Structures are given as structure tokens and as C-alpha cells.
Amino acid sequence: MHNAWANDENISASGQDAGDSSNPYTDSAYTVTLTLDGTQVAQASVDGSATLSFDTDLSVANHVLIATCSEGDDGVMIDKFEVGSNEAVASRYKYNEVTAGGDDLLRWQLCHPWASPDSNSVYNTWWPMIKQDGSFLLNAQTYRPPLYAGNEMHLNFTKHSNNVLSLTDSYAFDTSSVTYDSTETSKYYLAVKPSSIVGDAGMNPDTADAYDSSTNYDGSSAADGSMVDSSSAQYIGPGQYDENLVWHSDSIDDSDDTADRTVILSELEWKKAWIVKTWADSNSLTPITVT
């Protein structure tokens, strides 16, 4: 657990100790402890910033890493999670293929490679769970959680037979999206934080290019199959699109999604998929593996 800085995000992000004059919090030392599957694996006194690390052999099974802060009035911020020298991000991009060599719906082949709540892509989402007074907080932050004395931070993860790590639990994606499906299992694996593409919160759909936008659907009429040019990807309205993001039919029933067909309902959604497709043409996401 890297850089468990005290208190305020802006202060801690610049690495200032709690005793610095520009830090309004009291100068306190915080005893932070890590346990893995019930066994203590690391402990340190944090005054300013610190890294807690450990080595272990992981079995193919579910595991739980718990961080506690036993002293201090204000607590610490768990800044990021690393495996080896790699900062971990959560991804559901090609989840079935990565974790078990299976097939993925086209939707999961075109979803954004990594989750981030930060438009600057500094921080990333990995869904730690905070337990307070014996119960998990429903509104705990999905990243960089504050950890106060007496509370516990839980990270539940699974090691697969191919040494990939995934988050044991399921997490909903964007519940405000028109494509959100409350019945869809949202599983994520841990990947190396990429430098070749920003996190989903920082993606600008207007950067999508290399397609003929002049013939795009303008919302004034129903989708028109006669506009389809199989050699040129373009958005011509709600419907089913293929792996090249060429319009296939006017079906908007996402239960008909396949490995090479997906329903897209808006130009915004199409642009996001196009950015991921063009990124994937020359880039890849590296899963974190452990032995």
C-alpha cells in the first residue's frame, strides 16, 4: 500500500508531512497494519508518507487484504495499490479472455480499458471496502479511501489458475448510463496502469477521429441502412454495430449482443467505443499476474 499520506488530498499529494506549516492537521504518527487472510504481513508508523509492502505466495483462491489504522486522530489515505513495481488499475476490458481464456461480448471488447474517477488520471478505482463498527459503509470511496482509527479497509481479490488477479466482488458500472444493465455482472481484473490511454473519467469523446462525421446521424430521422458504407465506420443512429463499428441493423435489443455485434444507442457511446477500438489497434492492456 503506497503512500498512506495523512489527511488532506492536496497536501498529501505533494508529499508534505503532517507537521509542515501548510498542513492544518496535527502532527501525528499513524500505526498502519496490513493483514492477508488473517495473518499480519506488514506494519509501519506513518508520519507524512510511507510504503507498506510484503512478499507472499498466493494460492489459487479468494483472498482478503485488510488495512487498519490503530492510532491517530485524523487517519491516513491509502493512495494506491501496487503489485511488484506495477500500479494496479481495475479493468473489465476482455474480462473473460483475460481471466479464463473465454469469449467476451463485443461490448466488453470495446469498453474503456481502466476505471478512474479522476479526469487527470492520477488516481484510479479499485473498490476498497471500509468497515466501520462491524458494518461496511455503503458510501465508501471507490478509490483513495480515508482510513480512520478503528476502521478496516478490505480489498477482496481472487487469484486465477493463470495467475491473473481479479476483484472477487462484482461492481456496477455507470448507473446513470442509458446502457446500464442492473442484471449484468460487472467483474474487474487488476491490470498494469497504462500510459497509452487516459482513465475513463478523463476521456474526451470529441477526440474520436478517422471516420466520416459528415454523414453521421443528426437525430432528425430514423436510422437509414442505405447510409451504410461497409468500408467506413460511422454512426448513423441507434442500432446494432459490428466489431469495426459499422452499422449492422436497427435492433436495440442488447440481449442479441454477440462477440462481434453490440447495440449502441448514441453518438457519444459510439465515439467512446471508437476511441477504444483505435487504441487497441496498436496497444494492449497488461494484466497483473503473480506466482
PDB file of C-alpha atoms in Angstrom:
ATOM      1  CA  MET A   1       0.000   0.000   0.000  1.00  0.00           C
ATOM      2  CA  HIS A   2       1.857   3.006  -1.267  1.00  0.00           C
ATOM      3  CA  ASN A   3       1.951   6.489   0.263  1.00  0.00           C
ATOM      4  CA  ALA A   4      -0.580   6.320   3.077  1.00  0.00           C
ATOM      5  CA  TRP A   5      -0.468  10.083   3.429  1.00  0.00           C
ATOM      6  CA  ALA A   6      -2.136  11.851   6.288  1.00  0.00           C
ATOM      7  CA  ASN A   7      -5.378  13.667   5.726  1.00  0.00           C
ATOM      8  CA  ASP A   8      -5.928  16.274   3.032  1.00  0.00           C
ATOM      9  CA  GLU A   9      -5.593  15.176  -0.591  1.00  0.00           C
ATOM     10  CA  ASN A  10      -3.875  18.272  -1.961  1.00  0.00           C
ATOM     11  CA  ILE A  11      -1.401  18.349   0.894  1.00  0.00           C
ATOM     12  CA  SER A  12      -0.650  14.664   0.793  1.00  0.00           C
ATOM     13  CA  ALA A  13      -0.345  14.629  -2.975  1.00  0.00           C
ATOM     14  CA  SER A  14       2.664  16.928  -2.650  1.00  0.00           C
ATOM     15  CA  GLY A  15       4.173  14.625  -0.047  1.00  0.00           C
ATOM     16  CA  GLN A  16       4.119  17.055   2.862  1.00  0.00           C
ATOM     17  CA  ASP A  17       4.404  15.776   6.414  1.00  0.00           C
ATOM     18  CA  ALA A  18       1.592  16.348   8.857  1.00  0.00           C
ATOM     19  CA  GLY A  19       3.900  18.701  10.763  1.00  0.00           C
ATOM     20  CA  ASP A  20       4.514  21.079   7.858  1.00  0.00           C
ATOM     21  CA  SER A  21       3.258  24.600   8.457  1.00  0.00           C
ATOM     22  CA  SER A  22       0.983  24.432   5.407  1.00  0.00           C
ATOM     23  CA  ASN A  23      -0.736  21.301   6.717  1.00  0.00           C
ATOM     24  CA  PRO A  24      -3.651  22.211   9.023  1.00  0.00           C
ATOM     25  CA  TYR A  25      -3.765  18.781  10.619  1.00  0.00           C
ATOM     26  CA  THR A  26      -1.969  17.821  13.797  1.00  0.00           C
ATOM     27  CA  ASP A  27       1.434  16.217  13.582  1.00  0.00           C
ATOM     28  CA  SER A  28       0.588  12.637  14.426  1.00  0.00           C
ATOM     29  CA  ALA A  29       2.062   9.243  13.754  1.00  0.00           C
ATOM     30  CA  TYR A  30      -0.350   6.596  12.493  1.00  0.00           C
ATOM     31  CA  THR A  31       0.219   2.902  13.044  1.00  0.00           C
ATOM     32  CA  VAL A  32      -0.956   1.150   9.893  1.00  0.00           C
ATOM     33  CA  THR A  33      -1.169  -2.643   9.760  1.00  0.00           C
ATOM     34  CA  LEU A  34      -1.763  -4.987   6.829  1.00  0.00           C
ATOM     35  CA  THR A  35      -3.148  -8.493   7.210  1.00  0.00           C
ATOM     36  CA  LEU A  36      -3.553 -11.031   4.419  1.00  0.00           C
ATOM     37  CA  ASP A  37      -6.089 -13.783   5.037  1.00  0.00           C
ATOM     38  CA  GLY A  38      -5.920 -13.121   8.770  1.00  0.00           C
ATOM     39  CA  THR A  39      -2.112 -13.061   9.059  1.00  0.00           C
ATOM     40  CA  GLN A  40      -0.210  -9.832   9.684  1.00  0.00           C
ATOM     41  CA  VAL A  41       2.165  -9.168   6.796  1.00  0.00           C
ATOM     42  CA  ALA A  42       3.250  -5.554   7.353  1.00  0.00           C
ATOM     43  CA  GLN A  43       3.101  -2.745   9.890  1.00  0.00           C
ATOM     44  CA  ALA A  44       4.566   0.760   9.949  1.00  0.00           C
ATOM     45  CA  SER A  45       4.321   4.057  11.749  1.00  0.00           C
ATOM     46  CA  VAL A  46       3.199   6.620   9.187  1.00  0.00           C
ATOM     47  CA  ASP A  47       4.136  10.259   9.773  1.00  0.00           C
ATOM     48  CA  GLY A  48       3.818  12.035   6.441  1.00  0.00           C
ATOM     49  CA  SER A  49       4.100   9.256   3.887  1.00  0.00           C
ATOM     50  CA  ALA A  50       5.166   5.640   3.883  1.00  0.00           C
ATOM     51  CA  THR A  51       5.042   2.480   1.821  1.00  0.00           C
ATOM     52  CA  LEU A  52       3.902  -0.787   3.375  1.00  0.00           C
ATOM     53  CA  SER A  53       4.971  -3.851   1.436  1.00  0.00           C
ATOM     54  CA  PHE A  54       5.280  -7.595   1.801  1.00  0.00           C
ATOM     55  CA  ASP A  55       6.138 -10.749  -0.166  1.00  0.00           C
ATOM     56  CA  THR A  56       3.919 -13.799  -0.172  1.00  0.00           C
ATOM     57  CA  ASP A  57       2.981 -16.893  -2.134  1.00  0.00           C
ATOM     58  CA  LEU A  58      -0.659 -16.791  -3.216  1.00  0.00           C
ATOM     59  CA  SER A  59      -2.760 -19.892  -3.761  1.00  0.00           C
ATOM     60  CA  VAL A  60      -5.406 -20.112  -6.482  1.00  0.00           C
ATOM     61  CA  ALA A  61      -8.284 -18.928  -4.313  1.00  0.00           C
ATOM     62  CA  ASN A  62     -10.081 -15.892  -2.917  1.00  0.00           C
ATOM     63  CA  HIS A  63      -8.047 -13.658  -0.624  1.00  0.00           C
ATOM     64  CA  VAL A  64      -8.653 -10.582   1.508  1.00  0.00           C
ATOM     65  CA  LEU A  65      -6.141  -7.854   2.299  1.00  0.00           C
ATOM     66  CA  ILE A  66      -7.109  -5.691   5.289  1.00  0.00           C
ATOM     67  CA  ALA A  67      -5.523  -2.393   6.330  1.00  0.00           C
ATOM     68  CA  THR A  68      -6.135  -0.887   9.771  1.00  0.00           C
ATOM     69  CA  CYS A  69      -5.117   2.371  11.375  1.00  0.00           C
ATOM     70  CA  SER A  70      -4.868   1.923  15.128  1.00  0.00           C
ATOM     71  CA  GLU A  71      -3.685   5.349  16.238  1.00  0.00           C
ATOM     72  CA  GLY A  72      -4.050   8.990  15.298  1.00  0.00           C
ATOM     73  CA  ASP A  73      -6.911  11.481  15.361  1.00  0.00           C
ATOM     74  CA  ASP A  74      -7.301  12.083  11.639  1.00  0.00           C
ATOM     75  CA  GLY A  75      -6.241   8.878   9.929  1.00  0.00           C
ATOM     76  CA  VAL A  76      -4.497   8.187   6.639  1.00  0.00           C
ATOM     77  CA  MET A  77      -5.315   7.994   2.943  1.00  0.00           C
ATOM     78  CA  ILE A  78      -4.493   4.772   1.117  1.00  0.00           C
ATOM     79  CA  ASP A  79      -3.140   6.244  -2.081  1.00  0.00           C
ATOM     80  CA  LYS A  80      -2.552   3.333  -4.427  1.00  0.00           C
ATOM     81  CA  PHE A  81      -2.145  -0.398  -4.642  1.00  0.00           C
ATOM     82  CA  GLU A  82       0.877  -1.976  -6.291  1.00  0.00           C
ATOM     83  CA  VAL A  83       1.943  -5.495  -7.220  1.00  0.00           C
ATOM     84  CA  GLY A  84       5.680  -5.622  -7.663  1.00  0.00           C
ATOM     85  CA  SER A  85       6.590  -2.322  -9.329  1.00  0.00           C
ATOM     86  CA  ASN A  86       3.241  -2.032 -11.134  1.00  0.00           C
ATOM     87  CA  GLU A  87       0.453   0.259 -10.024  1.00  0.00           C
ATOM     88  CA  ALA A  88      -2.816  -1.643 -10.244  1.00  0.00           C
ATOM     89  CA  VAL A  89      -5.934  -0.413 -12.012  1.00  0.00           C
ATOM     90  CA  ALA A  90      -9.291  -2.176 -12.327  1.00  0.00           C
ATOM     91  CA  SER A  91     -10.430  -3.250 -15.783  1.00  0.00           C
ATOM     92  CA  ARG A  92     -13.255  -5.273 -17.272  1.00  0.00           C
ATOM     93  CA  TYR A  93     -11.815  -4.992 -20.780  1.00  0.00           C
ATOM     94  CA  LYS A  94     -11.955  -8.539 -22.258  1.00  0.00           C
ATOM     95  CA  TYR A  95     -12.540  -9.899 -18.746  1.00  0.00           C
ATOM     96  CA  ASN A  96     -13.445 -13.457 -19.782  1.00  0.00           C
ATOM     97  CA  GLU A  97     -10.481 -13.763 -22.126  1.00  0.00           C
ATOM     98  CA  VAL A  98      -8.007 -12.406 -19.579  1.00  0.00           C
ATOM     99  CA  THR A  99      -9.152 -14.390 -16.541  1.00  0.00           C
ATOM    100  CA  ALA A 100     -10.109 -17.692 -18.096  1.00  0.00           C
ATOM    101  CA  GLY A 101      -9.337 -17.684 -21.828  1.00  0.00           C
ATOM    102  CA  GLY A 102     -13.026 -17.340 -22.644  1.00  0.00           C
ATOM    103  CA  ASP A 103     -15.014 -15.267 -25.104  1.00  0.00           C
ATOM    104  CA  ASP A 104     -16.321 -11.767 -24.469  1.00  0.00           C
ATOM    105  CA  LEU A 105     -19.277  -9.893 -25.847  1.00  0.00           C
ATOM    106  CA  LEU A 106     -18.209  -7.110 -28.177  1.00  0.00           C
ATOM    107  CA  ARG A 107     -19.360  -4.643 -25.521  1.00  0.00           C
ATOM    108  CA  TRP A 108     -16.559  -5.832 -23.228  1.00  0.00           C
ATOM    109  CA  GLN A 109     -14.063  -5.772 -26.087  1.00  0.00           C
ATOM    110  CA  LEU A 110     -14.832  -2.078 -26.622  1.00  0.00           C
ATOM    111  CA  CYS A 111     -15.318  -0.904 -23.029  1.00  0.00           C
ATOM    112  CA  HIS A 112     -12.779   1.549 -21.619  1.00  0.00           C
ATOM    113  CA  PRO A 113      -9.591  -0.246 -20.504  1.00  0.00           C
ATOM    114  CA  TRP A 114      -9.416   1.125 -16.970  1.00  0.00           C
ATOM    115  CA  ALA A 115     -11.616   2.791 -14.394  1.00  0.00           C
ATOM    116  CA  SER A 116     -10.705   6.150 -12.908  1.00  0.00           C
ATOM    117  CA  PRO A 117     -12.684   8.794 -11.015  1.00  0.00           C
ATOM    118  CA  ASP A 118     -10.068  11.394 -11.824  1.00  0.00           C
ATOM    119  CA  SER A 119     -10.113  13.480 -15.003  1.00  0.00           C
ATOM    120  CA  ASN A 120      -6.324  13.797 -14.687  1.00  0.00           C
ATOM    121  CA  SER A 121      -5.889  10.014 -14.471  1.00  0.00           C
ATOM    122  CA  VAL A 122      -3.689  10.290 -11.384  1.00  0.00           C
ATOM    123  CA  TYR A 123      -5.887   8.180  -9.137  1.00  0.00           C
ATOM    124  CA  ASN A 124      -7.663   5.016 -10.134  1.00  0.00           C
ATOM    125  CA  THR A 125     -10.585   2.944  -8.939  1.00  0.00           C
ATOM    126  CA  TRP A 126     -10.042  -0.383  -7.188  1.00  0.00           C
ATOM    127  CA  TRP A 127     -13.105  -0.533  -4.945  1.00  0.00           C
ATOM    128  CA  PRO A 128     -11.727  -0.906  -1.421  1.00  0.00           C
ATOM    129  CA  MET A 129     -14.423  -1.525   1.172  1.00  0.00           C
ATOM    130  CA  ILE A 130     -14.400   0.310   4.501  1.00  0.00           C
ATOM    131  CA  LYS A 131     -15.761  -1.444   7.574  1.00  0.00           C
ATOM    132  CA  GLN A 132     -16.849   0.725  10.495  1.00  0.00           C
ATOM    133  CA  ASP A 133     -18.302  -0.646  13.734  1.00  0.00           C
ATOM    134  CA  GLY A 134     -18.656  -4.072  12.169  1.00  0.00           C
ATOM    135  CA  SER A 135     -20.516  -2.968   9.024  1.00  0.00           C
ATOM    136  CA  PHE A 136     -19.316  -1.970   5.568  1.00  0.00           C
ATOM    137  CA  LEU A 137     -20.012   1.634   4.567  1.00  0.00           C
ATOM    138  CA  LEU A 138     -22.256   1.819   1.523  1.00  0.00           C
ATOM    139  CA  ASN A 139     -20.907   5.233   0.504  1.00  0.00           C
ATOM    140  CA  ALA A 140     -17.196   4.477   0.892  1.00  0.00           C
ATOM    141  CA  GLN A 141     -14.959   5.966  -1.788  1.00  0.00           C
ATOM    142  CA  THR A 142     -14.115   3.651  -4.654  1.00  0.00           C
ATOM    143  CA  TYR A 143     -10.548   4.953  -4.655  1.00  0.00           C
ATOM    144  CA  ARG A 144      -8.062   6.521  -2.236  1.00  0.00           C
ATOM    145  CA  PRO A 145     -10.179   5.676   0.835  1.00  0.00           C
ATOM    146  CA  PRO A 146      -9.730   7.574   4.104  1.00  0.00           C
ATOM    147  CA  LEU A 147      -8.898   5.136   6.876  1.00  0.00           C
ATOM    148  CA  TYR A 148      -9.598   6.231  10.431  1.00  0.00           C
ATOM    149  CA  ALA A 149      -8.606   4.650  13.745  1.00  0.00           C
ATOM    150  CA  GLY A 150     -10.737   1.606  14.467  1.00  0.00           C
ATOM    151  CA  ASN A 151     -11.888   1.137  10.852  1.00  0.00           C
ATOM    152  CA  GLU A 152     -10.783  -1.518   8.371  1.00  0.00           C
ATOM    153  CA  MET A 153     -10.114  -1.293   4.649  1.00  0.00           C
ATOM    154  CA  HIS A 154     -10.854  -4.560   2.835  1.00  0.00           C
ATOM    155  CA  LEU A 155      -9.613  -5.449  -0.648  1.00  0.00           C
ATOM    156  CA  ASN A 156     -11.153  -8.738  -1.785  1.00  0.00           C
ATOM    157  CA  PHE A 157      -9.337 -10.342  -4.692  1.00  0.00           C
ATOM    158  CA  THR A 158      -9.062 -13.699  -6.439  1.00  0.00           C
ATOM    159  CA  LYS A 159      -6.062 -15.451  -7.923  1.00  0.00           C
ATOM    160  CA  HIS A 160      -6.998 -17.405 -11.053  1.00  0.00           C
ATOM    161  CA  SER A 161      -5.292 -20.534 -12.341  1.00  0.00           C
ATOM    162  CA  ASN A 162      -3.455 -18.447 -14.959  1.00  0.00           C
ATOM    163  CA  ASN A 163      -2.032 -16.226 -12.149  1.00  0.00           C
ATOM    164  CA  VAL A 164      -4.259 -13.258 -13.027  1.00  0.00           C
ATOM    165  CA  LEU A 165      -5.763 -11.292 -10.123  1.00  0.00           C
ATOM    166  CA  SER A 166      -9.350 -10.109 -10.206  1.00  0.00           C
ATOM    167  CA  LEU A 167     -11.641  -8.366  -7.759  1.00  0.00           C
ATOM    168  CA  THR A 168     -13.674 -11.048  -6.039  1.00  0.00           C
ATOM    169  CA  ASP A 169     -16.838  -8.962  -5.845  1.00  0.00           C
ATOM    170  CA  SER A 170     -18.984  -7.506  -8.607  1.00  0.00           C
ATOM    171  CA  TYR A 171     -19.308  -3.739  -9.022  1.00  0.00           C
ATOM    172  CA  ALA A 172     -21.836  -1.786 -11.056  1.00  0.00           C
ATOM    173  CA  PHE A 173     -20.571   0.474 -13.796  1.00  0.00           C
ATOM    174  CA  ASP A 174     -22.186   3.824 -14.618  1.00  0.00           C
ATOM    175  CA  THR A 175     -25.718   3.505 -13.239  1.00  0.00           C
ATOM    176  CA  SER A 176     -26.754   6.741 -14.983  1.00  0.00           C
ATOM    177  CA  SER A 177     -25.808   5.440 -18.423  1.00  0.00           C
ATOM    178  CA  VAL A 178     -28.571   4.500 -20.861  1.00  0.00           C
ATOM    179  CA  THR A 179     -26.709   1.245 -21.427  1.00  0.00           C
ATOM    180  CA  TYR A 180     -26.583   0.327 -17.724  1.00  0.00           C
ATOM    181  CA  ASP A 181     -27.945  -3.150 -17.059  1.00  0.00           C
ATOM    182  CA  SER A 182     -28.647  -3.874 -13.393  1.00  0.00           C
ATOM    183  CA  THR A 183     -28.645  -7.620 -14.103  1.00  0.00           C
ATOM    184  CA  GLU A 184     -25.219  -7.612 -15.744  1.00  0.00           C
ATOM    185  CA  THR A 185     -22.386  -8.960 -13.579  1.00  0.00           C
ATOM    186  CA  SER A 186     -19.630  -6.361 -13.577  1.00  0.00           C
ATOM    187  CA  LYS A 187     -16.365  -8.106 -12.851  1.00  0.00           C
ATOM    188  CA  TYR A 188     -12.936  -6.498 -12.948  1.00  0.00           C
ATOM    189  CA  TYR A 189      -9.363  -7.762 -13.015  1.00  0.00           C
ATOM    190  CA  LEU A 190      -6.198  -5.937 -11.967  1.00  0.00           C
ATOM    191  CA  ALA A 191      -4.048  -4.566 -14.768  1.00  0.00           C
ATOM    192  CA  VAL A 192      -0.889  -2.516 -15.038  1.00  0.00           C
ATOM    193  CA  LYS A 193      -1.786   1.174 -15.201  1.00  0.00           C
ATOM    194  CA  PRO A 194      -1.301   2.100 -18.876  1.00  0.00           C
ATOM    195  CA  SER A 195       0.340   5.261 -20.147  1.00  0.00           C
ATOM    196  CA  SER A 196      -1.084   4.889 -23.641  1.00  0.00           C
ATOM    197  CA  ILE A 197      -4.681   5.828 -22.745  1.00  0.00           C
ATOM    198  CA  VAL A 198      -6.204   8.004 -20.036  1.00  0.00           C
ATOM    199  CA  GLY A 199      -8.702   6.683 -17.496  1.00  0.00           C
ATOM    200  CA  ASP A 200     -12.375   6.656 -18.367  1.00  0.00           C
ATOM    201  CA  ALA A 201     -13.088   9.842 -16.402  1.00  0.00           C
ATOM    202  CA  GLY A 202     -10.501  11.732 -18.447  1.00  0.00           C
ATOM    203  CA  MET A 203     -11.544  10.508 -21.876  1.00  0.00           C
ATOM    204  CA  ASN A 204     -12.796  13.194 -24.242  1.00  0.00           C
ATOM    205  CA  PRO A 205     -15.210  11.639 -26.776  1.00  0.00           C
ATOM    206  CA  ASP A 206     -14.598  14.540 -29.131  1.00  0.00           C
ATOM    207  CA  THR A 207     -11.094  13.218 -29.749  1.00  0.00           C
ATOM    208  CA  ALA A 208     -12.591  10.347 -31.754  1.00  0.00           C
ATOM    209  CA  ASP A 209     -11.485  10.814 -35.337  1.00  0.00           C
ATOM    210  CA  ALA A 210     -10.660   8.967 -38.571  1.00  0.00           C
ATOM    211  CA  TYR A 211     -14.255   8.420 -39.602  1.00  0.00           C
ATOM    212  CA  ASP A 212     -16.584  10.332 -41.899  1.00  0.00           C
ATOM    213  CA  SER A 213     -18.505  12.529 -39.475  1.00  0.00           C
ATOM    214  CA  SER A 214     -20.171  14.452 -42.320  1.00  0.00           C
ATOM    215  CA  THR A 215     -22.595  11.590 -42.888  1.00  0.00           C
ATOM    216  CA  ASN A 216     -23.287  10.889 -39.239  1.00  0.00           C
ATOM    217  CA  TYR A 217     -26.815  10.622 -37.954  1.00  0.00           C
ATOM    218  CA  ASP A 218     -28.103  14.025 -36.809  1.00  0.00           C
ATOM    219  CA  GLY A 219     -31.043  12.795 -34.752  1.00  0.00           C
ATOM    220  CA  SER A 220     -33.676  14.196 -37.117  1.00  0.00           C
ATOM    221  CA  SER A 221     -34.831  10.890 -38.573  1.00  0.00           C
ATOM    222  CA  ALA A 222     -34.739   7.142 -38.071  1.00  0.00           C
ATOM    223  CA  ALA A 223     -31.537   5.247 -38.796  1.00  0.00           C
ATOM    224  CA  ASP A 224     -31.169   4.645 -42.508  1.00  0.00           C
ATOM    225  CA  GLY A 225     -29.415   1.477 -43.638  1.00  0.00           C
ATOM    226  CA  SER A 226     -28.838   2.984 -47.061  1.00  0.00           C
ATOM    227  CA  MET A 227     -26.229   5.246 -45.476  1.00  0.00           C
ATOM    228  CA  VAL A 228     -24.078   2.280 -44.517  1.00  0.00           C
ATOM    229  CA  ASP A 229     -20.646   2.101 -46.096  1.00  0.00           C
ATOM    230  CA  SER A 230     -19.073  -1.202 -45.058  1.00  0.00           C
ATOM    231  CA  SER A 231     -15.627   0.228 -45.682  1.00  0.00           C
ATOM    232  CA  SER A 232     -16.123   3.197 -43.361  1.00  0.00           C
ATOM    233  CA  ALA A 233     -17.127   3.183 -39.710  1.00  0.00           C
ATOM    234  CA  GLN A 234     -19.735   5.785 -38.895  1.00  0.00           C
ATOM    235  CA  TYR A 235     -22.587   6.416 -36.514  1.00  0.00           C
ATOM    236  CA  ILE A 236     -25.914   6.561 -38.336  1.00  0.00           C
ATOM    237  CA  GLY A 237     -28.267   6.099 -35.412  1.00  0.00           C
ATOM    238  CA  PRO A 238     -29.271   3.698 -32.638  1.00  0.00           C
ATOM    239  CA  GLY A 239     -28.842   0.070 -33.592  1.00  0.00           C
ATOM    240  CA  GLN A 240     -26.521  -2.867 -33.673  1.00  0.00           C
ATOM    241  CA  TYR A 241     -22.925  -2.310 -34.808  1.00  0.00           C
ATOM    242  CA  ASP A 242     -20.175  -4.755 -35.726  1.00  0.00           C
ATOM    243  CA  GLU A 243     -16.593  -5.074 -34.492  1.00  0.00           C
ATOM    244  CA  ASN A 244     -15.487  -2.349 -36.936  1.00  0.00           C
ATOM    245  CA  LEU A 245     -18.277  -0.093 -35.620  1.00  0.00           C
ATOM    246  CA  VAL A 246     -20.155  -0.252 -38.874  1.00  0.00           C
ATOM    247  CA  TRP A 247     -23.956  -0.155 -38.533  1.00  0.00           C
ATOM    248  CA  HIS A 248     -25.473  -3.629 -38.883  1.00  0.00           C
ATOM    249  CA  SER A 249     -29.199  -3.354 -38.085  1.00  0.00           C
ATOM    250  CA  ASP A 250     -31.751  -1.189 -36.312  1.00  0.00           C
ATOM    251  CA  SER A 251     -32.147  -3.682 -33.433  1.00  0.00           C
ATOM    252  CA  ILE A 252     -31.707  -2.093 -29.999  1.00  0.00           C
ATOM    253  CA  ASP A 253     -32.206  -5.330 -28.061  1.00  0.00           C
ATOM    254  CA  ASP A 254     -28.905  -5.799 -26.268  1.00  0.00           C
ATOM    255  CA  SER A 255     -29.846  -9.373 -25.397  1.00  0.00           C
ATOM    256  CA  ASP A 256     -28.836 -10.087 -29.007  1.00  0.00           C
ATOM    257  CA  ASP A 257     -25.267  -8.885 -28.380  1.00  0.00           C
ATOM    258  CA  THR A 258     -22.563 -11.293 -29.551  1.00  0.00           C
ATOM    259  CA  ALA A 259     -18.786 -11.378 -29.773  1.00  0.00           C
ATOM    260  CA  ASP A 260     -18.971  -9.321 -32.987  1.00  0.00           C
ATOM    261  CA  ARG A 261     -22.224  -7.341 -32.570  1.00  0.00           C
ATOM    262  CA  THR A 262     -23.213  -4.777 -29.950  1.00  0.00           C
ATOM    263  CA  VAL A 263     -26.058  -2.318 -29.504  1.00  0.00           C
ATOM    264  CA  ILE A 264     -25.065   1.355 -29.475  1.00  0.00           C
ATOM    265  CA  LEU A 265     -27.701   3.956 -28.642  1.00  0.00           C
ATOM    266  CA  SER A 266     -25.956   7.315 -29.033  1.00  0.00           C
ATOM    267  CA  GLU A 267     -23.175   9.025 -30.935  1.00  0.00           C
ATOM    268  CA  LEU A 268     -21.438   9.656 -27.600  1.00  0.00           C
ATOM    269  CA  GLU A 269     -21.371   5.928 -26.890  1.00  0.00           C
ATOM    270  CA  TRP A 270     -20.175   5.238 -30.437  1.00  0.00           C
ATOM    271  CA  LYS A 271     -17.310   7.729 -30.085  1.00  0.00           C
ATOM    272  CA  LYS A 272     -16.175   6.157 -26.808  1.00  0.00           C
ATOM    273  CA  ALA A 273     -16.137   2.732 -28.432  1.00  0.00           C
ATOM    274  CA  TRP A 274     -14.228   4.116 -31.423  1.00  0.00           C
ATOM    275  CA  ILE A 275     -11.520   5.564 -29.184  1.00  0.00           C
ATOM    276  CA  VAL A 276     -11.024   2.174 -27.519  1.00  0.00           C
ATOM    277  CA  LYS A 277     -11.042   0.336 -30.865  1.00  0.00           C
ATOM    278  CA  THR A 278      -8.412   2.594 -32.418  1.00  0.00           C
ATOM    279  CA  TRP A 279      -6.318   2.410 -29.229  1.00  0.00           C
ATOM    280  CA  ALA A 280      -6.483  -1.394 -29.296  1.00  0.00           C
ATOM    281  CA  ASP A 281      -5.273  -1.475 -32.906  1.00  0.00           C
ATOM    282  CA  SER A 282      -1.742  -0.683 -31.693  1.00  0.00           C
ATOM    283  CA  ASN A 283      -1.875  -1.086 -27.908  1.00  0.00           C
ATOM    284  CA  SER A 284      -2.808  -3.655 -25.310  1.00  0.00           C
ATOM    285  CA  LEU A 285      -3.556  -3.821 -21.595  1.00  0.00           C
ATOM    286  CA  THR A 286      -1.236  -5.902 -19.427  1.00  0.00           C
ATOM    287  CA  PRO A 287      -2.917  -7.971 -16.705  1.00  0.00           C
ATOM    288  CA  ILE A 288      -1.141  -8.169 -13.361  1.00  0.00           C
ATOM    289  CA  THR A 289      -0.037 -11.724 -12.630  1.00  0.00           C
ATOM    290  CA  VAL A 290       1.514 -13.274  -9.537  1.00  0.00           C
ATOM    291  CA  THR A 291       3.196 -16.597  -8.858  1.00  0.00           C
TER     292      THR A 291
END
